[in-house]
Coordinates of C-alpha atoms and ligand atoms in Angstrom, one line a residue:
X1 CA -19.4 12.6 0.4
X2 CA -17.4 15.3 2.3
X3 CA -15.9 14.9 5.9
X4 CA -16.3 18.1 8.6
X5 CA -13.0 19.9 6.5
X6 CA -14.6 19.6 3.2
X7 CA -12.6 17.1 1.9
X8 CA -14.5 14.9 -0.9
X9 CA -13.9 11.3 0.5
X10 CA -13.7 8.9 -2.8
X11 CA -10.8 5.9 -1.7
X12 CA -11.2 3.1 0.3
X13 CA -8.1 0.9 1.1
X14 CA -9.5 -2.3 2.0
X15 CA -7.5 -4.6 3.6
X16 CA -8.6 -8.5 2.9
X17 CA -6.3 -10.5 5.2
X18 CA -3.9 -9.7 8.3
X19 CA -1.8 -12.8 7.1
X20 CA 1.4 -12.7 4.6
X21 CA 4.1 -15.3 3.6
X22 CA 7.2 -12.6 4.5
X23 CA 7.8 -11.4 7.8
X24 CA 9.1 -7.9 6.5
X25 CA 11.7 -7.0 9.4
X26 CA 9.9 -3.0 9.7
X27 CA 5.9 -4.4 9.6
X28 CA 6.1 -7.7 11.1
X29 CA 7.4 -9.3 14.2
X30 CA 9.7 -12.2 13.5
X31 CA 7.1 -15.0 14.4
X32 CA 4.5 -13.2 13.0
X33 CA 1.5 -12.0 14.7
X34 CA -1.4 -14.0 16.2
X35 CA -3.6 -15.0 13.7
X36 CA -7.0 -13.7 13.3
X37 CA -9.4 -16.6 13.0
X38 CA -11.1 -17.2 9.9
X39 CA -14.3 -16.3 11.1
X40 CA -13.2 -12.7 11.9
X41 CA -12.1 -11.8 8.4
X42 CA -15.0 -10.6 6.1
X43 CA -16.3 -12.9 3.6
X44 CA -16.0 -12.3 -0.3
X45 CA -19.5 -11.4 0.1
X46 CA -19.2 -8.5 3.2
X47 CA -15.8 -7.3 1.5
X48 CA -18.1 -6.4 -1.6
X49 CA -21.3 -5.3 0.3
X50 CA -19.0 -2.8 2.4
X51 CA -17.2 -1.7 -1.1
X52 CA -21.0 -1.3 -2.6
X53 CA -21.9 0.6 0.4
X54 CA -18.6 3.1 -0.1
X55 CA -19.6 3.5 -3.4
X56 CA -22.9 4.8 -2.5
X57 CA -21.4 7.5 -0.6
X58 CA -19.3 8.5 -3.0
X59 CA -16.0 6.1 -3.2
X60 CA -15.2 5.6 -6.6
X61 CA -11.2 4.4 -6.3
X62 CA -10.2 1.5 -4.1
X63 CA -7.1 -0.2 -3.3
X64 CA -6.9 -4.0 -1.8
X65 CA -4.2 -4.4 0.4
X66 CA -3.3 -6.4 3.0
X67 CA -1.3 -8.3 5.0
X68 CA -0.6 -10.0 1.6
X69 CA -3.4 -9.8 -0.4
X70 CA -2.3 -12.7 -3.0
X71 CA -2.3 -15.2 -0.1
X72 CA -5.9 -14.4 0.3
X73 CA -8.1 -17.4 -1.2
X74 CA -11.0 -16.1 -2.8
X75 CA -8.8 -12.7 -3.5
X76 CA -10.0 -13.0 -7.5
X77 CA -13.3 -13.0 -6.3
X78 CA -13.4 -10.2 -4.0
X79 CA -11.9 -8.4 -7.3
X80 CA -14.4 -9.5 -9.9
X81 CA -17.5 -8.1 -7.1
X82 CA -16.0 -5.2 -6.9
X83 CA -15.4 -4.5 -10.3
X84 CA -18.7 -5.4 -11.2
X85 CA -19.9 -2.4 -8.9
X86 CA -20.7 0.6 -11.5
X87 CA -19.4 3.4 -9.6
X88 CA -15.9 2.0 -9.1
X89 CA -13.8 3.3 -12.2
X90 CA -10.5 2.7 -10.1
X91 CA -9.5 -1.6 -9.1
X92 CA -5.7 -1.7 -7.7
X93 CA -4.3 -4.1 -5.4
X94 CA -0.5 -3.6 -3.5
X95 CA 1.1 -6.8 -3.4
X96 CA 5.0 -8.3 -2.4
X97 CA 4.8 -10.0 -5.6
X98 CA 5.4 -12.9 -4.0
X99 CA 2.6 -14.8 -5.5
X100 CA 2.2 -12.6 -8.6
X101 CA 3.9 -14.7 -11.7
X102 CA 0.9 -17.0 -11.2
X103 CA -1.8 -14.6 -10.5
X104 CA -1.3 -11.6 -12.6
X105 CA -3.3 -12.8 -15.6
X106 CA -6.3 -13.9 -13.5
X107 CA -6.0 -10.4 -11.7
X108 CA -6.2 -8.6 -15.2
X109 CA -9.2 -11.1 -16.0
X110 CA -10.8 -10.3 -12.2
X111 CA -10.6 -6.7 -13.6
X112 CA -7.6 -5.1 -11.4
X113 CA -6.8 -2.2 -13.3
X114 CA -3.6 -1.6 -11.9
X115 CA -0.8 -2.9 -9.3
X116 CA 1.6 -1.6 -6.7
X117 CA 4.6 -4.2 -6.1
X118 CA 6.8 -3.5 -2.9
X119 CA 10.6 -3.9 -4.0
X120 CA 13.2 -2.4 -1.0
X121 CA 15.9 -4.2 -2.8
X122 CA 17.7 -5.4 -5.7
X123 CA 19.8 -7.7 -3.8
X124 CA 19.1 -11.4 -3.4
X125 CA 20.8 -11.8 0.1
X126 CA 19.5 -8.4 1.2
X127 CA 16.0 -9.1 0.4
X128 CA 15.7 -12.9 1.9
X129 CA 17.2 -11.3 5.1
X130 CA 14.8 -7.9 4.9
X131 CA 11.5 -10.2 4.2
X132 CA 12.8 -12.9 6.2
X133 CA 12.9 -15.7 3.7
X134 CA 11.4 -14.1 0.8
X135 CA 12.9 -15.1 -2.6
X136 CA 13.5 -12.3 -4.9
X137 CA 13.3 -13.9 -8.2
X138 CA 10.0 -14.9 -7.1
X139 CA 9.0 -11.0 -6.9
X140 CA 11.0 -10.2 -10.1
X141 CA 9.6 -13.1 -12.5
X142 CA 5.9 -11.8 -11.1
X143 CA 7.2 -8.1 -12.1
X144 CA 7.4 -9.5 -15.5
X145 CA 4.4 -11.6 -15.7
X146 CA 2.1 -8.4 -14.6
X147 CA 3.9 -6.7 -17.3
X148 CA 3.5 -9.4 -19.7
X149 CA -0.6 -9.1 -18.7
X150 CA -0.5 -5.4 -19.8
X151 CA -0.5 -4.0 -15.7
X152 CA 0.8 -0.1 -15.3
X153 CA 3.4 -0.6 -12.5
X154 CA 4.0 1.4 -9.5
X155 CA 7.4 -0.1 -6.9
X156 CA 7.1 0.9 -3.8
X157 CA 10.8 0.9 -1.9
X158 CA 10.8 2.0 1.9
X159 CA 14.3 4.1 2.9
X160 CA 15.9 2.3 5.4
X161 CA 18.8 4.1 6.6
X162 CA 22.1 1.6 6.6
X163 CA 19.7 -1.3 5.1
X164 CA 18.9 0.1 1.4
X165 CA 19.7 3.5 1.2
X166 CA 23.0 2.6 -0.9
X167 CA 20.5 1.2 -3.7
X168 CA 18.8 4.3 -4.3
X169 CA 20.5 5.0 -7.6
X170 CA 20.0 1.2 -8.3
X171 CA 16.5 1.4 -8.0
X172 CA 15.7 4.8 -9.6
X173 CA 17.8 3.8 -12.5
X174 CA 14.9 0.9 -13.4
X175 CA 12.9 3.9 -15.2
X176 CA 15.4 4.1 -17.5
X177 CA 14.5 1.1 -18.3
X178 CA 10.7 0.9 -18.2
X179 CA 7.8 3.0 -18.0
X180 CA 7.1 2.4 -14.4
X181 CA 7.2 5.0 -11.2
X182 CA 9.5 3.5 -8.9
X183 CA 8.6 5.6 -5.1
X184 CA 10.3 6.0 -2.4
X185 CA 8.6 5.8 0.8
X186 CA 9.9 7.2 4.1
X187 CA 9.7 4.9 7.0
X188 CA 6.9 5.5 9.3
X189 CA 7.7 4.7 13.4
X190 CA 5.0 1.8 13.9
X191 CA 5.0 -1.7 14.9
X192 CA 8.6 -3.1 15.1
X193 CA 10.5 -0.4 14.0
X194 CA 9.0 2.4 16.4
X195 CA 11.7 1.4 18.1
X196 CA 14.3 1.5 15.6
X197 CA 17.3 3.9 16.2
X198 CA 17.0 7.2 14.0
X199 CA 19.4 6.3 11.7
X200 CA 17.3 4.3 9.6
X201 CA 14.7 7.1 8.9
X202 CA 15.7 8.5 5.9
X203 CA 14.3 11.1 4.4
X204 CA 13.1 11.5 1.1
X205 CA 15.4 14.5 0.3
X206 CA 18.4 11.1 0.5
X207 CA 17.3 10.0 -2.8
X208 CA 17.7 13.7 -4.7
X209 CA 21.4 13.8 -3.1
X210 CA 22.1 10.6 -4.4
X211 CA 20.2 11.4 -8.2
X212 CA 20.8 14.6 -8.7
X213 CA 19.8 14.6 -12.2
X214 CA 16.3 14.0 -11.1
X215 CA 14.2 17.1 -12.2
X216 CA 10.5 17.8 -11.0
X217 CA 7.5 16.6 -12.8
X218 CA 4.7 17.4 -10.9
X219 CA 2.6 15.7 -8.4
X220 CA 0.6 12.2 -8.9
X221 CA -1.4 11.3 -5.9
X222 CA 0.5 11.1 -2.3
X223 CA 4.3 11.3 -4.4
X224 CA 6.3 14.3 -5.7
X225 CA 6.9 13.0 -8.9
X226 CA 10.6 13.3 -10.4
X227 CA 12.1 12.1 -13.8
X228 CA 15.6 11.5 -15.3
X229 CA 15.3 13.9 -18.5
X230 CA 14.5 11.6 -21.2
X231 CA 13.5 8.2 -19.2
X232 CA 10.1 7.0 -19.6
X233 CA 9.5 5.7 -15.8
X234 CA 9.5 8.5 -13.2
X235 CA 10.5 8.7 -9.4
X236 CA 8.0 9.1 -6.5
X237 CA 8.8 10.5 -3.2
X238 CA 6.1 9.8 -0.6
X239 CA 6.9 11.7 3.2
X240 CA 3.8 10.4 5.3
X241 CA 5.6 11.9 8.1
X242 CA 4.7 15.6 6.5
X243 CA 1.3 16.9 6.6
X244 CA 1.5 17.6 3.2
X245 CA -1.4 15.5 2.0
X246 CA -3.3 15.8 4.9
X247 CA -5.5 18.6 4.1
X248 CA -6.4 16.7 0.8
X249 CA -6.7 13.3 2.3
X250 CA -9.2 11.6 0.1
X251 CA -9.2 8.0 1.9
X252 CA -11.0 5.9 4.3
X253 CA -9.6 2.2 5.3
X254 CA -11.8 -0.8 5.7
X255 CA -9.3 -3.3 8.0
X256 CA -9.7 -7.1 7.7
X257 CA -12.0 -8.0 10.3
X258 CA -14.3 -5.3 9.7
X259 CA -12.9 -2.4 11.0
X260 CA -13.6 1.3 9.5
X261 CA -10.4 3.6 9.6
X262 CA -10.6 7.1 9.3
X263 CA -7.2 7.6 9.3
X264 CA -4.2 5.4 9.1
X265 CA -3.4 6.5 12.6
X266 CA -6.3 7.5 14.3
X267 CA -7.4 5.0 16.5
X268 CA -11.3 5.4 16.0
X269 CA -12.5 2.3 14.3
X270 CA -16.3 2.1 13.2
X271 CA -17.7 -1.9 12.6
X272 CA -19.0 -3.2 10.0
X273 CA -20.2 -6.7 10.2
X274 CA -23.5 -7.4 10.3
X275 CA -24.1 -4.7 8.8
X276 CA -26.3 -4.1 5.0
X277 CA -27.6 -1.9 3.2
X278 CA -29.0 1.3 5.1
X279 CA -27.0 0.5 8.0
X280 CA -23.8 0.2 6.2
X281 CA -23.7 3.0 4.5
X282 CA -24.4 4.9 7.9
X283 CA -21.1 3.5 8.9
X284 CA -19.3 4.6 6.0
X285 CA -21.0 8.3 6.5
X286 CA -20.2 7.9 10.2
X287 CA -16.5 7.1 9.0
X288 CA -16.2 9.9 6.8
X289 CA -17.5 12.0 9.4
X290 CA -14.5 11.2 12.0
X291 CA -11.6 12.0 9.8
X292 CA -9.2 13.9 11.5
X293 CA -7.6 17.3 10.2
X294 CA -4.4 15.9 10.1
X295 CA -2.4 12.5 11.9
X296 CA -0.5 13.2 14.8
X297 CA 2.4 10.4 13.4
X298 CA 5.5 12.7 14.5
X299 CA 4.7 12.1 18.3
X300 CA 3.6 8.7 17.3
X301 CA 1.0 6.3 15.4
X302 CA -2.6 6.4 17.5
X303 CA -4.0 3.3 15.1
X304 CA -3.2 0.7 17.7
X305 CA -2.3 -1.8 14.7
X306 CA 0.4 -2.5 12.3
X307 CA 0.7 -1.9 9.1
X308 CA -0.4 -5.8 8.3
X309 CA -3.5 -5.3 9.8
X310 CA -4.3 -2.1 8.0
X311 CA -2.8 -2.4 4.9
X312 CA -0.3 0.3 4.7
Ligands
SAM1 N1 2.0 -7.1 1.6 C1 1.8 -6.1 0.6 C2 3.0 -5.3 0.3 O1 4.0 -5.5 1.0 O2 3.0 -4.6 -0.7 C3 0.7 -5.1 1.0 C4 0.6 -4.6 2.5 S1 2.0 -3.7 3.0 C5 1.6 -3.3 4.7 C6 1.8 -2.1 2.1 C7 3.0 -1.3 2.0 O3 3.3 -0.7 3.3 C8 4.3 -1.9 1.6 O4 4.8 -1.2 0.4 C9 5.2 -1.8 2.8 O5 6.5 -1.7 2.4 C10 4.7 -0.6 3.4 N2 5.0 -0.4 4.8 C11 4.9 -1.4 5.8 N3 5.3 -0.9 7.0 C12 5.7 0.4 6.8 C13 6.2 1.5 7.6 N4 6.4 1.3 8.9 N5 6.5 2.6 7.0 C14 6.3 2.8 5.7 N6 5.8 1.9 4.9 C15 5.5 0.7 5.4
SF4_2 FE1 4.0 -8.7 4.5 FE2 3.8 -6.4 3.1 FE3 4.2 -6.3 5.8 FE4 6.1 -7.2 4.2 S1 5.2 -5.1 4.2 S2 5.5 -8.2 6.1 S3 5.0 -8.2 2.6 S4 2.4 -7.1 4.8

């Protein structure tokens, strides 16, 4: 299905719980965020009715994020319906890892195709204090088991100016290593750190100063790819705060509680519960048909959530 600039619309980001076991200092206040009751999330069932529905009009990719996704019971679940949907020919899921050395053989069973880990830092002490009590062996040992199950690996690091900017060669240097894309991602101002001083955006160009034997290798998806002559792994740089990728923006967002995104900042929302068939796939088309030209996220995020809520 295309939106009003002719964009074919074929990814859906669908975000199955607000909830997470870190309190990462940029997404999440230090208490955490009221809880949304059970009874507001979307069942297993609704989560694949409104994938089936996307997939109908055209969705053939999607992404389950979260909050943390791996804290959500019945998350193998919501994977095996959706895999079982014909059109899909894309499963991945972003996790913190957190959870992962147990679950990422039963994800591979569920049918997740591939995974996206989030991995700021190298540092034990840096990474309990960044998460908030998060354990990084935890993260690295489920690294290894999704390896171990045969996963293609994507790491996502945010730049954090005067936080982990000094591990950027630490980080890239892991594709020397392994065949994985380690990406950088510049931070975006929402939720707690809107308010952060400007210092700690850094942008992308940080991590070509500080590799400089990096050499382009083309684009994959939202990241300018880069590679260290030779290494198998490559480097990703992903600038949300560019409207690079706007004018091929292929995604739609599905929040938690039911909640249709257009864009990651726009703040129109179109509900889905109680919604089937017919119906739902009127929301999706009606979803498709609000996306923006492009996000206004220089002068600020419209979305009126955080990045918990919506899944990054
Ligand atoms: N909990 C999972 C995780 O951390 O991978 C999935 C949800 S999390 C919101 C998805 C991604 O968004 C993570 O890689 C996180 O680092 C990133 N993220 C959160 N807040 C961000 C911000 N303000 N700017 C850029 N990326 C952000
Ligand atoms: Fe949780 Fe992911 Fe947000 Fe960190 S970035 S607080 S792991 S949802």
């Amino acid at each position: 299905m295309r939106d009003g600039f002719g964009r074919q619309i074929t990814y859906l980001r669908l975000s199955i719980t607000d909830r997470c076991d870190f309190r990462c200092r940029y997404c999440m206040p230090e208490h955490g965020v009221p809880k949304l009751p059970r009874e507001a999330i979307l069942s297993v069932e609704e989560c694949v009715a409104a994938v089936r529905a996307a997939a109908a009009c055209g969705v053939t990719k999607v992404r389950i994020t979260g909050g943390e996704p791996l804290v959500r019971r019945g998350v193998l679940d919501i994977c095996a319906g959706i895999r079982a949907i014909p059109e899909i020919r894309e499963l991945c899921l972003t996790t913190n890892g957190s959870r992962l050395a147990e679950l990422a053989g039963p994800l591979r069973q569920a049918g997740v195709d591939r995974l996206n880990v989030s991995l700021d830092t190298l540092r034990p002490d840096r990474f309990a204090a960044l998460t908030r009590g998060g354990r990084l062996q935890d993260v690295l040992d489920g690294i290894a088991a999704a390896e171990a199950a045969g996963f293609p690996l994507k790491l996502n690091a945010v730049l954090l100016g005067g936080v982990n900017d000094d591990e950027i060669p630490a980080l890239a240097a892991l594709t020397w290593e392994k065949p994985w894309q380690v990406r950088f991602i510049e931070l975006m101002p929402m939720g707690p750190c809107a308010a952060w001083p400007a210092a700690r955006f850094v942008p992308a160009e940080a991590v070509l100063r500080a590799c400089p034997e990096l050499q382009p290798d083309g684009f994959g998806g939202v990241a300018e790819r880069y590679r260290f002559p030779g290494a198998p792994g490559s480097v990703g740089l992903i600038r949300p705060l560019s409207h690079r990728f706007c004018g091929s923006c292929d995604r739609l967002r599905l929040t938690a509680d039911g909640k249709l995104k257009p864009c990651l900042h726009s703040g129109a929302e179109i509900p889905v519960r109680g919604l089937q068939g017919a119906a739902l796939e009127a929301a999706v088309a009606a979803a498709v048909a609000a996306k923006p030209a492009a996000h206004h996220l220089a002068s600020g995020s419209e979305s009126g959530r955080d990045m918990n809520e919506i899944g990054g």
